[in-house]
Short mmCIF file of C-alpha atoms (C1' of nucleotides) in Angstrom, two decimals:
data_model
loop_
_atom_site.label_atom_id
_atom_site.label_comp_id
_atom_site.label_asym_id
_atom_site.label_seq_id
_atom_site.Cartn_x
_atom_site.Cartn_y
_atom_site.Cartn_z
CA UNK A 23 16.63 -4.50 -24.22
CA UNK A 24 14.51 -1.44 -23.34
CA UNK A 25 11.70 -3.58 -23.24
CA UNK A 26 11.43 -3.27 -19.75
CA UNK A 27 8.12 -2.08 -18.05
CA UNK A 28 7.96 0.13 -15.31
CA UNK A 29 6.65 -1.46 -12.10
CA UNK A 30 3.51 0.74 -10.56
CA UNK A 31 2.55 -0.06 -7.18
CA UNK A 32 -0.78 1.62 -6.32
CA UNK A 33 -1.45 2.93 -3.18
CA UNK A 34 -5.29 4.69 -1.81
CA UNK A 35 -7.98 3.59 0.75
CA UNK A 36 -10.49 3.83 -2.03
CA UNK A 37 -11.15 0.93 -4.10
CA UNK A 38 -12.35 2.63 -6.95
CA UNK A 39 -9.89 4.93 -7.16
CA UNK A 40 -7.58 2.30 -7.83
CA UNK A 41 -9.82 0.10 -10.18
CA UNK A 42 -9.69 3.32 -11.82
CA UNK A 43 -5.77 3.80 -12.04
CA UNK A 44 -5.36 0.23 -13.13
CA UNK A 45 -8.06 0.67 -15.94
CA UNK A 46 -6.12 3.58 -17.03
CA UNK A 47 -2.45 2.40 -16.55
CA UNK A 48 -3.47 -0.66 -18.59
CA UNK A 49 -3.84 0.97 -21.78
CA UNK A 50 -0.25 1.98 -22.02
CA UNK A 51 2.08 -1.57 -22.33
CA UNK A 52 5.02 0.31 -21.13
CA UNK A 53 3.25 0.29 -17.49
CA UNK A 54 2.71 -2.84 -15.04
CA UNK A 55 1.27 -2.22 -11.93
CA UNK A 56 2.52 -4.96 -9.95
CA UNK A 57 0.64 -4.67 -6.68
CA UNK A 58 -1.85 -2.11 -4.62
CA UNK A 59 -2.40 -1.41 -0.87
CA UNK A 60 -5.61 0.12 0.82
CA UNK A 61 -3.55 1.39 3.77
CA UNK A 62 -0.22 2.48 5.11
CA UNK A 63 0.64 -0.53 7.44
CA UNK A 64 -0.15 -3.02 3.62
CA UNK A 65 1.93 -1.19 1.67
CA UNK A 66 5.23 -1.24 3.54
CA UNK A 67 4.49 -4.75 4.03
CA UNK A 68 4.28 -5.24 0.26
CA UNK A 69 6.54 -3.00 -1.34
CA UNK A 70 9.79 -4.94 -0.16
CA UNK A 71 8.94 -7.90 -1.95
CA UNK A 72 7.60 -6.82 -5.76
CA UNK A 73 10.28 -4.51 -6.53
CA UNK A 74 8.14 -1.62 -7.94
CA UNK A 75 10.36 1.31 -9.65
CA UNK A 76 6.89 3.86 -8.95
CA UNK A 77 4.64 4.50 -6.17
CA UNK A 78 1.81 6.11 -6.29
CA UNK A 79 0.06 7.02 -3.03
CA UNK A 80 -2.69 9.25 -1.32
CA UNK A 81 -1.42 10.84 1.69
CA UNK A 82 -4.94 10.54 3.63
CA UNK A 83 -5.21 6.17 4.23
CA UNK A 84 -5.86 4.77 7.41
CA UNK A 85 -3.49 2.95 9.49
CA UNK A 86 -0.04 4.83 8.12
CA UNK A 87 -0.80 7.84 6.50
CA UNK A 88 1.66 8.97 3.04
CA UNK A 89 3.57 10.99 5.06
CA UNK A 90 4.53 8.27 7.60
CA UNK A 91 5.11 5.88 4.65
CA UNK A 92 7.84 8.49 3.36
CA UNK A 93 9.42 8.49 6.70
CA UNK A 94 9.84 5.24 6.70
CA UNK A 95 10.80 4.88 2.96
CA UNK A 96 13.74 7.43 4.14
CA UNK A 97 14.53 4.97 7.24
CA UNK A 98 14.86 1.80 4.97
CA UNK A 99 16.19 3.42 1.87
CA UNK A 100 14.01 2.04 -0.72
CA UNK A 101 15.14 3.01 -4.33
CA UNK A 102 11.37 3.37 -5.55
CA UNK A 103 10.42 6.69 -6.54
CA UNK A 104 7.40 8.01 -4.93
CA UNK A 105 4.14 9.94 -6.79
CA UNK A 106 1.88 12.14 -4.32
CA UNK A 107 -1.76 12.01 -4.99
CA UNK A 108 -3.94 14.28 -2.83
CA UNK A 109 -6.88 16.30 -2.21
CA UNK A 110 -5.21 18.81 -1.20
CA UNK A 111 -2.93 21.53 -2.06
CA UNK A 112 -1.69 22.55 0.45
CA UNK A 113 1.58 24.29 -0.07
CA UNK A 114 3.04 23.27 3.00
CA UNK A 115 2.14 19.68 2.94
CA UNK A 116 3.62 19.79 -0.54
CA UNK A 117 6.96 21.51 1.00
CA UNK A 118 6.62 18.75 3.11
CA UNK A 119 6.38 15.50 0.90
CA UNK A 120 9.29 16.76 -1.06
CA UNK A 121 10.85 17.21 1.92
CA UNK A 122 10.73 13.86 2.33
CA UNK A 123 11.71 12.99 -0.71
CA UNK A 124 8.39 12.47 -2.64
CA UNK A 125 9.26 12.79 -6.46
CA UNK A 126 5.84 14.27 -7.68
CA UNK A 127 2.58 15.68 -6.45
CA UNK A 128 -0.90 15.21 -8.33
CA UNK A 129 -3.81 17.30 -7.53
CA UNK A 130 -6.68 14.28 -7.77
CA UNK A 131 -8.46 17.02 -9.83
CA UNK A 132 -5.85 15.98 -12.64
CA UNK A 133 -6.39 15.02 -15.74
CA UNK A 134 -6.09 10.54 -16.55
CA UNK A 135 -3.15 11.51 -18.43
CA UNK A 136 -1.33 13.33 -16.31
CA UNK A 137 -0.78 10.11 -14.47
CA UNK A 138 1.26 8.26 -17.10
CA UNK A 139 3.24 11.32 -18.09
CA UNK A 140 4.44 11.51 -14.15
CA UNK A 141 5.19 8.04 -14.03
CA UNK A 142 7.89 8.32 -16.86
CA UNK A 143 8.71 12.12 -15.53
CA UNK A 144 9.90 10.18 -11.89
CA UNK A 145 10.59 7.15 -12.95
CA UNK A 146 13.87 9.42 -14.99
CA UNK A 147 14.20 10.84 -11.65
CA UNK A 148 12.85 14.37 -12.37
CA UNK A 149 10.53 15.69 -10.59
CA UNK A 150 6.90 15.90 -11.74
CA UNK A 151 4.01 18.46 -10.45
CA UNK A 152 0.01 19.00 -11.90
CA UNK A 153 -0.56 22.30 -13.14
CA UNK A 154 -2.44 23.52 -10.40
CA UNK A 155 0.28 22.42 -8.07
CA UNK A 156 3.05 23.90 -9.89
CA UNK A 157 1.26 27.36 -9.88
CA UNK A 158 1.05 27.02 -5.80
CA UNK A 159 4.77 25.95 -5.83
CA UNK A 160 5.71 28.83 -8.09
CA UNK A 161 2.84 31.27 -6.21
CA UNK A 162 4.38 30.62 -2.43
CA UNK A 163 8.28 30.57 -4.48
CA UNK A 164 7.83 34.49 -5.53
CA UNK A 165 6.09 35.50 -2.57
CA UNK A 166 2.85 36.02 -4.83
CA UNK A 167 -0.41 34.39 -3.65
CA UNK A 168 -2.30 32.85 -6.80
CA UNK A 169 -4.63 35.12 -8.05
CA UNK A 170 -7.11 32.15 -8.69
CA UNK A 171 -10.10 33.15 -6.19
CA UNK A 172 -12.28 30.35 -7.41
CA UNK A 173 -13.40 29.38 -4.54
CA UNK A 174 -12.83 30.36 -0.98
CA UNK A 175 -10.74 27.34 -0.16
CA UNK A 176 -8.31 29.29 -2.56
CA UNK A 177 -8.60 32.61 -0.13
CA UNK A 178 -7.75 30.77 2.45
CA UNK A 179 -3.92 29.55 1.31
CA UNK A 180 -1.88 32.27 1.29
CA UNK A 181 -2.76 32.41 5.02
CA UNK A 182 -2.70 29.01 5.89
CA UNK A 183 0.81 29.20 4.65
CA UNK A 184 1.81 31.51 7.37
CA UNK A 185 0.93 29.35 10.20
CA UNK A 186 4.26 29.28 11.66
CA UNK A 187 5.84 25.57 13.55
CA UNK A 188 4.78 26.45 17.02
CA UNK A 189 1.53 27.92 15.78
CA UNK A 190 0.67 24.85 14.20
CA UNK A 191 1.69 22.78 17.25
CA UNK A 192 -1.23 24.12 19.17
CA UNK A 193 -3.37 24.01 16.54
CA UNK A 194 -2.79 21.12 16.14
CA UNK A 195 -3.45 20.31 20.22
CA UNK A 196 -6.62 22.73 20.20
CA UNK A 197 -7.84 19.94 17.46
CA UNK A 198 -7.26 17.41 19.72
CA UNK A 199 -9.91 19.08 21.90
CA UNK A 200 -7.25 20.71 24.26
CA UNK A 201 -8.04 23.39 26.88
CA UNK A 202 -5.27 26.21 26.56
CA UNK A 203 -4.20 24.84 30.05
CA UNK A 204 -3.82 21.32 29.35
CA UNK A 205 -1.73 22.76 25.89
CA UNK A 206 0.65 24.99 28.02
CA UNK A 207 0.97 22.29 30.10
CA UNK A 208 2.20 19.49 27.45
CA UNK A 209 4.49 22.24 25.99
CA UNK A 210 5.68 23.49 29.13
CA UNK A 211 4.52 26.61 28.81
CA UNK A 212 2.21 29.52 30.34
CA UNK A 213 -1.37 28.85 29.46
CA UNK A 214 -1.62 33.08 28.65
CA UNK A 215 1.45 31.87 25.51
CA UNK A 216 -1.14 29.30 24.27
CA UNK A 217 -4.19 31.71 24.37
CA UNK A 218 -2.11 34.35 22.82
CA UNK A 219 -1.03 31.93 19.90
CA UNK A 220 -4.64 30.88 19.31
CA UNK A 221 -5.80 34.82 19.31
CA UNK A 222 -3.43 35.04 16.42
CA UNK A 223 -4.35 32.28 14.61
CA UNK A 224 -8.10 33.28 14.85
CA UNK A 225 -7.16 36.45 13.60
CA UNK A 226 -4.48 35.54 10.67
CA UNK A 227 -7.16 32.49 10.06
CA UNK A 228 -10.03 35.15 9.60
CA UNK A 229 -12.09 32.83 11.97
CA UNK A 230 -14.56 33.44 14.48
CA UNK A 231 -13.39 31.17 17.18
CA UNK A 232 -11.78 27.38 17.83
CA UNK A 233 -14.00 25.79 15.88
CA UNK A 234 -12.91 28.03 12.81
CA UNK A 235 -9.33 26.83 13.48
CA UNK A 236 -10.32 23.07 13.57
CA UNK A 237 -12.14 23.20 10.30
CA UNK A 238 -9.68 25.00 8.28
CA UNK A 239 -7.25 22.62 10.19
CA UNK A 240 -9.32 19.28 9.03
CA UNK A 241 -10.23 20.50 5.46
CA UNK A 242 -6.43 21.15 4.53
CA UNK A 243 -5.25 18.19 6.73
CA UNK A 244 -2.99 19.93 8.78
CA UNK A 245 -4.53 17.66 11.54
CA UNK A 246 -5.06 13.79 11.74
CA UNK B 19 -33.97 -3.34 -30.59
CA UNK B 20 -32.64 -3.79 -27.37
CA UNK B 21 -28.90 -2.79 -28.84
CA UNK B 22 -29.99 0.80 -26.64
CA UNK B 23 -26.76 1.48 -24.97
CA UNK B 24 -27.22 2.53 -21.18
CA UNK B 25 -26.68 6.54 -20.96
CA UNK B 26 -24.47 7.58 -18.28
CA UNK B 27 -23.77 11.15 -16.69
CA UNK B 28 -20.35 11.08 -13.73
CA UNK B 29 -20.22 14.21 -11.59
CA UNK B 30 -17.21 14.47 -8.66
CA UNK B 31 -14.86 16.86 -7.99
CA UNK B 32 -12.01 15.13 -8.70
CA UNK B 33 -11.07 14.30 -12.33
CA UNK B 34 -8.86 11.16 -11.67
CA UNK B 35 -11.56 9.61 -10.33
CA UNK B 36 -13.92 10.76 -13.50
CA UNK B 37 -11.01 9.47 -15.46
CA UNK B 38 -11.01 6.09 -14.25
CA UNK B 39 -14.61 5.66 -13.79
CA UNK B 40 -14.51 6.72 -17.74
CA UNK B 41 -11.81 3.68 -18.20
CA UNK B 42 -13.45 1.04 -16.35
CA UNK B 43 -16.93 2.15 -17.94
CA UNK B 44 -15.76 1.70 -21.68
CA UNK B 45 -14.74 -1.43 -21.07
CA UNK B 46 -18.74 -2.59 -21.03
CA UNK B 47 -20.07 -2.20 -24.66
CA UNK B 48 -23.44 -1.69 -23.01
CA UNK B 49 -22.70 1.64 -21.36
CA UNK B 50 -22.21 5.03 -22.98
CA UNK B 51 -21.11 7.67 -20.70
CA UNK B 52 -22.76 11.05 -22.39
CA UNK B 53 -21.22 13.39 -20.12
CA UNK B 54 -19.13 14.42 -16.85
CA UNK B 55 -19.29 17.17 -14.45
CA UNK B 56 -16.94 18.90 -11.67
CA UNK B 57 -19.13 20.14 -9.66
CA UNK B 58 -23.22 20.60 -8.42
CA UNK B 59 -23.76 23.73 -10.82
CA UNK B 60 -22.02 22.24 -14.04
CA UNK B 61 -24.27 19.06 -13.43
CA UNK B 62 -27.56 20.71 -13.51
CA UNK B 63 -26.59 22.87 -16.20
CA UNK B 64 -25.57 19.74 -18.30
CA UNK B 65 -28.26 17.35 -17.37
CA UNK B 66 -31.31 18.69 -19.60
CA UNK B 67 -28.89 18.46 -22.76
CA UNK B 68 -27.31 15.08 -22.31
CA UNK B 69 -30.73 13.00 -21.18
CA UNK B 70 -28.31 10.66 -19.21
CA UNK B 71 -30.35 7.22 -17.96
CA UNK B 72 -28.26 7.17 -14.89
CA UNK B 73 -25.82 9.70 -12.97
CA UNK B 74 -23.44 8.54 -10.42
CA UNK B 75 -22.58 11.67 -8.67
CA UNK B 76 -20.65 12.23 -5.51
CA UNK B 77 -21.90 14.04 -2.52
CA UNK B 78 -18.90 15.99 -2.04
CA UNK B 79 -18.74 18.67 -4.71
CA UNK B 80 -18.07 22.50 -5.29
CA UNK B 81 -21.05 24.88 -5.44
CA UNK B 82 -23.76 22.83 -5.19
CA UNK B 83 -23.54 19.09 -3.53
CA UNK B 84 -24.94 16.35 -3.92
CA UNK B 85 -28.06 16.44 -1.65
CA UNK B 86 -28.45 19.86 -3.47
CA UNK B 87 -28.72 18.42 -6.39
CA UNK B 88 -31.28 15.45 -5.71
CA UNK B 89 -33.39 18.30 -4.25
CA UNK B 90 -32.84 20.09 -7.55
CA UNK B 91 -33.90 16.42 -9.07
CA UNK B 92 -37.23 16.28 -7.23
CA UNK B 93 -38.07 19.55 -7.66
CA UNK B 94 -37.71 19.39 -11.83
CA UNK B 95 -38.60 16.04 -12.09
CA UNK B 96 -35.96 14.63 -14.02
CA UNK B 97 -36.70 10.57 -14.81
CA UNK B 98 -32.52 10.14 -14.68
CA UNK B 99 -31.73 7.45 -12.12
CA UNK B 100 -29.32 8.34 -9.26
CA UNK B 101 -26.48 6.30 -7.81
CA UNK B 102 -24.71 8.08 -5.07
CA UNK B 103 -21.13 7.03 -4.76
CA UNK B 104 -19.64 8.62 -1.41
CA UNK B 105 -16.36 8.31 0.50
CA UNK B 106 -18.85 8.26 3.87
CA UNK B 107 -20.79 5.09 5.07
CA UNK B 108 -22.93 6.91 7.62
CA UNK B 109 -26.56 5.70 8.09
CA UNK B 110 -28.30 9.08 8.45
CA UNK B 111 -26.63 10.27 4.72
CA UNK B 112 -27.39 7.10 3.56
CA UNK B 113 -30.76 7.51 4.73
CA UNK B 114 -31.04 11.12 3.60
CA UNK B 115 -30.34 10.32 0.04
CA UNK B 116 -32.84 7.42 -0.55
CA UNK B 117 -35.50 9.87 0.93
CA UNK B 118 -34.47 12.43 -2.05
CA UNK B 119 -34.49 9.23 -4.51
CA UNK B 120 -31.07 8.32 -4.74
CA UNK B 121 -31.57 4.58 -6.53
CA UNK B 122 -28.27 3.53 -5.40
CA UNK B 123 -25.15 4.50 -3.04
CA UNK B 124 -21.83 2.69 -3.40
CA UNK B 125 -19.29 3.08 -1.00
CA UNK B 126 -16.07 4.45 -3.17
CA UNK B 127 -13.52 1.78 -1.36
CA UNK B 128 -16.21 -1.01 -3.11
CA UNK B 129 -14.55 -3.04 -6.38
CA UNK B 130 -14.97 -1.37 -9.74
CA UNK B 131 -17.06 -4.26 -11.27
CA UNK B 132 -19.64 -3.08 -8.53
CA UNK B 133 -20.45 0.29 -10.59
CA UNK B 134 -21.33 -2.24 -13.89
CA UNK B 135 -23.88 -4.31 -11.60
CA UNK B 136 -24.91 -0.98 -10.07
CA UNK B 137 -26.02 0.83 -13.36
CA UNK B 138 -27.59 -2.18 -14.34
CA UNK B 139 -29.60 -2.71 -11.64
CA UNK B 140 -30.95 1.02 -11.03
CA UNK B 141 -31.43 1.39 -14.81
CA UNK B 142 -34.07 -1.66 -14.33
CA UNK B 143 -35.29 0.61 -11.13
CA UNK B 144 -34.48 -1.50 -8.81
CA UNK B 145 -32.20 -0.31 -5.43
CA UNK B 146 -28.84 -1.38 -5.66
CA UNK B 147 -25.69 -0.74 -2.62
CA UNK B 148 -22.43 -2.02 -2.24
CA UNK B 149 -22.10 -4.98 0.51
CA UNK B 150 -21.01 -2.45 3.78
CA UNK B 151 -23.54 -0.21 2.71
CA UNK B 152 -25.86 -3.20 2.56
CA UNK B 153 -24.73 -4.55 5.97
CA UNK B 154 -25.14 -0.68 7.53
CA UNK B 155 -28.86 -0.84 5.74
CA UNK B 156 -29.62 -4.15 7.71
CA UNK B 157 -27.97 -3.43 10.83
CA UNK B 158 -29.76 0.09 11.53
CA UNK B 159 -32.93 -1.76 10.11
CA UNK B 160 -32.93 -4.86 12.70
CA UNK B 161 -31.46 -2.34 15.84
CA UNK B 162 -28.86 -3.65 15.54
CA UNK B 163 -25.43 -2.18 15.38
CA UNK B 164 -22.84 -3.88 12.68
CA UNK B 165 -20.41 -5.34 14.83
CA UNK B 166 -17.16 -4.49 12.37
CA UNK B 167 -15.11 -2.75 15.06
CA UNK B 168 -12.01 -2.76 12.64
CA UNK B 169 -11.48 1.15 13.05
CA UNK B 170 -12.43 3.72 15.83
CA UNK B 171 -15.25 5.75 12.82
CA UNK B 172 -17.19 2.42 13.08
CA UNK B 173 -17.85 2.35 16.77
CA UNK B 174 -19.39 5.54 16.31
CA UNK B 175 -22.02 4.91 13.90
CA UNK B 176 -24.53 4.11 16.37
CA UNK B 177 -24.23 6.83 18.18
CA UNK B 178 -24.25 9.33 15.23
CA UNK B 179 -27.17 7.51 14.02
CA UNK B 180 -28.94 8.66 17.53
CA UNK B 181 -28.79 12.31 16.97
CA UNK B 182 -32.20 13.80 16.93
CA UNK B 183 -33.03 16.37 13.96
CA UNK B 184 -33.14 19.13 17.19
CA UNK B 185 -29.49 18.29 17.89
CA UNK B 186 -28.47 18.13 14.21
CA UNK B 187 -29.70 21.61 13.60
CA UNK B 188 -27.86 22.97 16.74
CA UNK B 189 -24.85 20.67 15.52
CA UNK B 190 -24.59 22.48 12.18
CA UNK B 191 -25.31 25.83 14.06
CA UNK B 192 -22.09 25.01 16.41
CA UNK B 193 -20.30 24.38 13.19
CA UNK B 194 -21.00 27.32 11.63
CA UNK B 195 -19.02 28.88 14.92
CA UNK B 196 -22.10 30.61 16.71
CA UNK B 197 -22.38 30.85 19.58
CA UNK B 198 -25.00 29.52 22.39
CA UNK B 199 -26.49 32.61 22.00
CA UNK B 200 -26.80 32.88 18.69
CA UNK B 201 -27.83 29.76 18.29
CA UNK B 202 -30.55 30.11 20.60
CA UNK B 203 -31.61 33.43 18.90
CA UNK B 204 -31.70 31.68 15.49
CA UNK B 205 -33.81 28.95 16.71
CA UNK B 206 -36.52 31.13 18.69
CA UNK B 207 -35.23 29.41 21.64
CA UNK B 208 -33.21 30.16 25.04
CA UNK B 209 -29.75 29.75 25.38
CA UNK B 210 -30.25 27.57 28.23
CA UNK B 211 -31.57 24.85 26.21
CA UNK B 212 -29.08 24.88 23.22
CA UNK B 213 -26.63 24.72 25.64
CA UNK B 214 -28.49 21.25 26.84
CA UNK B 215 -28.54 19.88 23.58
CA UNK B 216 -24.72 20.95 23.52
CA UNK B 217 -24.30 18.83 26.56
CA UNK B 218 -26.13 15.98 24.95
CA UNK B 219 -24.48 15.83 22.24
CA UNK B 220 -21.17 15.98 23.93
CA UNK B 221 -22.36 12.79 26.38
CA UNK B 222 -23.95 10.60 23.50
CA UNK B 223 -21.01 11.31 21.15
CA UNK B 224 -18.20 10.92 23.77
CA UNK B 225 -16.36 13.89 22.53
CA UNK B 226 -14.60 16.05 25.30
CA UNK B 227 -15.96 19.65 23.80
CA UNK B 228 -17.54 21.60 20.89
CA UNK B 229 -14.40 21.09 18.81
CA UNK B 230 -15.04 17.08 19.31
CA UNK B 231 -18.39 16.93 18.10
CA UNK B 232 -17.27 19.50 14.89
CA UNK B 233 -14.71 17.07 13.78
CA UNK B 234 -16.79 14.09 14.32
CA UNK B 235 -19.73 16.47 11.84
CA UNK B 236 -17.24 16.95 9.37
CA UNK B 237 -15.88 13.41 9.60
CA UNK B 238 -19.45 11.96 8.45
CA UNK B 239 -20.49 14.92 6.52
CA UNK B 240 -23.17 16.06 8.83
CA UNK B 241 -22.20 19.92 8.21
CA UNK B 242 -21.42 21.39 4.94
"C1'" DT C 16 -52.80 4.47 29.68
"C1'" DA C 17 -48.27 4.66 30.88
"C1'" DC C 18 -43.62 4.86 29.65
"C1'" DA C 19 -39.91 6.61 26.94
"C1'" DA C 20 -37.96 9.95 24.15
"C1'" DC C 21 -37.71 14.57 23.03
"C1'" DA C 22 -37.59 19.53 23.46
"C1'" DT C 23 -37.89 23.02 26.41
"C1'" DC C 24 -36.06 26.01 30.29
"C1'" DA C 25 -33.81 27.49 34.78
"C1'" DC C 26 -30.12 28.05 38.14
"C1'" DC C 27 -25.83 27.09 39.86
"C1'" DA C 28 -20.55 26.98 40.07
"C1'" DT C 29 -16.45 26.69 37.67
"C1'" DT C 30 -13.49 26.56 33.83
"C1'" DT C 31 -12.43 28.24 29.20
"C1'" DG C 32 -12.18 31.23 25.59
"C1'" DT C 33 -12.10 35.82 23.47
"C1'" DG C 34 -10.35 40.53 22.89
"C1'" DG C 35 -7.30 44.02 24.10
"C1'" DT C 36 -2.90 46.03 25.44
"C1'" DG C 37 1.73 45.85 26.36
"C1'" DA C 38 6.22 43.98 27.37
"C1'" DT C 39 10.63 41.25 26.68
"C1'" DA C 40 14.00 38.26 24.33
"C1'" DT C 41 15.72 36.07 20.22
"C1'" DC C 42 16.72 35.60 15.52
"C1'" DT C 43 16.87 36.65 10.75
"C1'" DA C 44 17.16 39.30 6.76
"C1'" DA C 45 17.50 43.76 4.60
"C1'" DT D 20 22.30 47.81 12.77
"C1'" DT D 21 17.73 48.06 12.41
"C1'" DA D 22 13.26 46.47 11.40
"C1'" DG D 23 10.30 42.52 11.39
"C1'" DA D 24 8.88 38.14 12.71
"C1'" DT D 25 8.50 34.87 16.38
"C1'" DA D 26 7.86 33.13 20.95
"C1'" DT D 27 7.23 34.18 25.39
"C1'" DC D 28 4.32 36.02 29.35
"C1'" DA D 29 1.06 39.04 32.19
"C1'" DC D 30 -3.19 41.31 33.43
"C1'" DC D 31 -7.73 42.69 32.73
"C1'" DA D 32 -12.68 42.30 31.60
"C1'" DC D 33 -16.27 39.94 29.71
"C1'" DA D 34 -18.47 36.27 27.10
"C1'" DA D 35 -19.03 31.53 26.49
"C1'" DA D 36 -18.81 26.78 27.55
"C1'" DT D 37 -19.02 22.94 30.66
"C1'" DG D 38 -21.13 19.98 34.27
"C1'" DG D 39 -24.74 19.16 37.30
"C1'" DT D 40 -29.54 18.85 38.85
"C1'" DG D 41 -34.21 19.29 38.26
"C1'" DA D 42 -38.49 20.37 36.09
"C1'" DT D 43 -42.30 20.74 32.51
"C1'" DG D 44 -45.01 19.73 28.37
"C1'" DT D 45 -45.57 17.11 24.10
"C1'" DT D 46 -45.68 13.13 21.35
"C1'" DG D 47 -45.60 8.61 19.86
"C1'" DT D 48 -45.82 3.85 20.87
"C1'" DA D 49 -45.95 -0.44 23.48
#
DNA sequence: TACAACATCACCATTTGTGGTGATATCTAA
DNA sequence: TTAGATATCACCACAAATGGTGATGTTGTA
């Protein structure tokens, strides 16, 4: 046989994004992209019934975000391998996905063909990371922060990365416009614990104040 | 003649999209795209050369962005048409852009077939927007609000659309993590009354604190 | 003209946040 | 076992933000 195609089920709240995958996945036969979802909640709605072998998925979509989509993936045990595409490269959100058993992770600053040469990467079952992603993976791996100061974004990862769990639990409250004693209150503990974790994260952060934290928070996702 | 193929120039930040755009695009024998860019700088360097009829460009870019750009436009001259093609829907940008002399905006979740119609249409010189973008046009036009309520961002609009320059300025000023004082002192103005316009903004936008009305800035692009 | 919207400022009380120092307990990795 | 990282908490002083009320001048428009 081997005539088989593999079945792509696209996955991104942005319309063109997609018309744009399909346009490019149609140019190779060996691909069929059998459906596509603008959100969460439409996806795992639709991926029970056409079978796909591939996913490929933002993380940011309204209604279910990727990461709640993986969850759920894990939950139901759905054979279909699963393709990351994000904005963002954040180390720890790509820890995360693979955590969850995510198969690949593509920058969106990738290159067309990347795309097809992760689909057949996964769909083998090996894993499959963009450049720029594997050089984070290897970077935060050897304990060496990527020496690719670009931009200040860049700057900013090494020390994003060492946001530790609790840390990012308040953070995480502070975004969700939180005084420190509503935070100790919800975590049950002394509102001097919360200011003290937010002094560090100002300071770790290189931010000026709260605000700082929510924007760095927001532009690397680490909030909703 | 008339066998003149439609020049086209793509600038966003991330390649996938470029990629698909590219795949969609040379699908239509009438269009020749003549060059892409990553970011605000790479654009203007590239525009002289190319003579592109029409550049879709994000807002959203590295080093320079969008608004930058059409400022950059105006200032040079540059007889390229402009369609703006942004992840954000909010009347003020929309607004904004058409002011600089943005010929078109598309929303990026509108259908791919919408970019053909677009080009065409601004390459003629006429206006051209995607059908929300249209309905957001009206809507702000006639007073009144688009009644889509389908997610929590929409219900917003209005409000967002009733910020007053004043309270934008101190907005981006808040952003930028000064201070009341600071803000004051950059402005010529006493503390006192930036902290008003905080408390404005705070009522109007229905945001508990500072950190509210900096995610809801970010959220529709208000701040860089 | 008169009203509404805007920008300006003041004063008040109270809560929050920032910055610093220092202390204790736990856990992990060298 | 020892050093380092983490989480916990306290206390202090000062700056900043929030919430309220009230007032003034300008400007544009009905």
């Amino acid at each position: 046989m081997e005539g088989e195609k593999i079945k792509i089920h696209l996955a991104d709240d942005h319309q063109v994004l997609i018309d744009g995958l399909l346009a490019v996945l149609r140019l190779e036969q060996k691909f069929e992209v059998v459906g596509f979802s603008l959100n969460g909640n439409a996806l795992l709605e639709r991926i029970q019934e056409n079978k796909a072998d591939v996913l490929i998925m933002d993380i940011n979509m309204p209604e279910r975000d990727g990461i709640e989509v993986l969850r759920e993936f894990n939950e139901k045990g759905y054979p279909c391998k699963v393709i990351i595409l994000s904005s963002y490269e954040d180390v720890k959100l790509i820890k995360e996905v693979l955590k969850l058993g995510a198969h690949g992770f593509l920058a969106k600053n990738c290159a067309g063909e990347n795309i097809a040469e992760a689909i057949e990467t996964v769909y083998k079952g090996e894993k499959y990371f963009s450049d720029s992603i594997r050089d984070k993976i290897l970077g935060a791996f050897s304990g060496v922060k990527t020496e690719v100061a670009e931009s200040t974004d860049k700057y900013f990862l090494g020390a994003i990365d060492s946001i530790t769990d609790r840390e990012l639990e308040i953070l995480k409250l502070i975004a969700q416009e939180c005084s420190g004693q509503e935070i100790g209150d919800r975590l049950g503990i002394s509102k001097n614990t919360v200011e003290s974790h937010r002094k560090n994260l100002i300071k770790k952060l290189k931010v000026k104040n709260s605000i700082g934290l929510v924007k760095l928070a927001m532009r690397y996702n680490l909030v909703n």
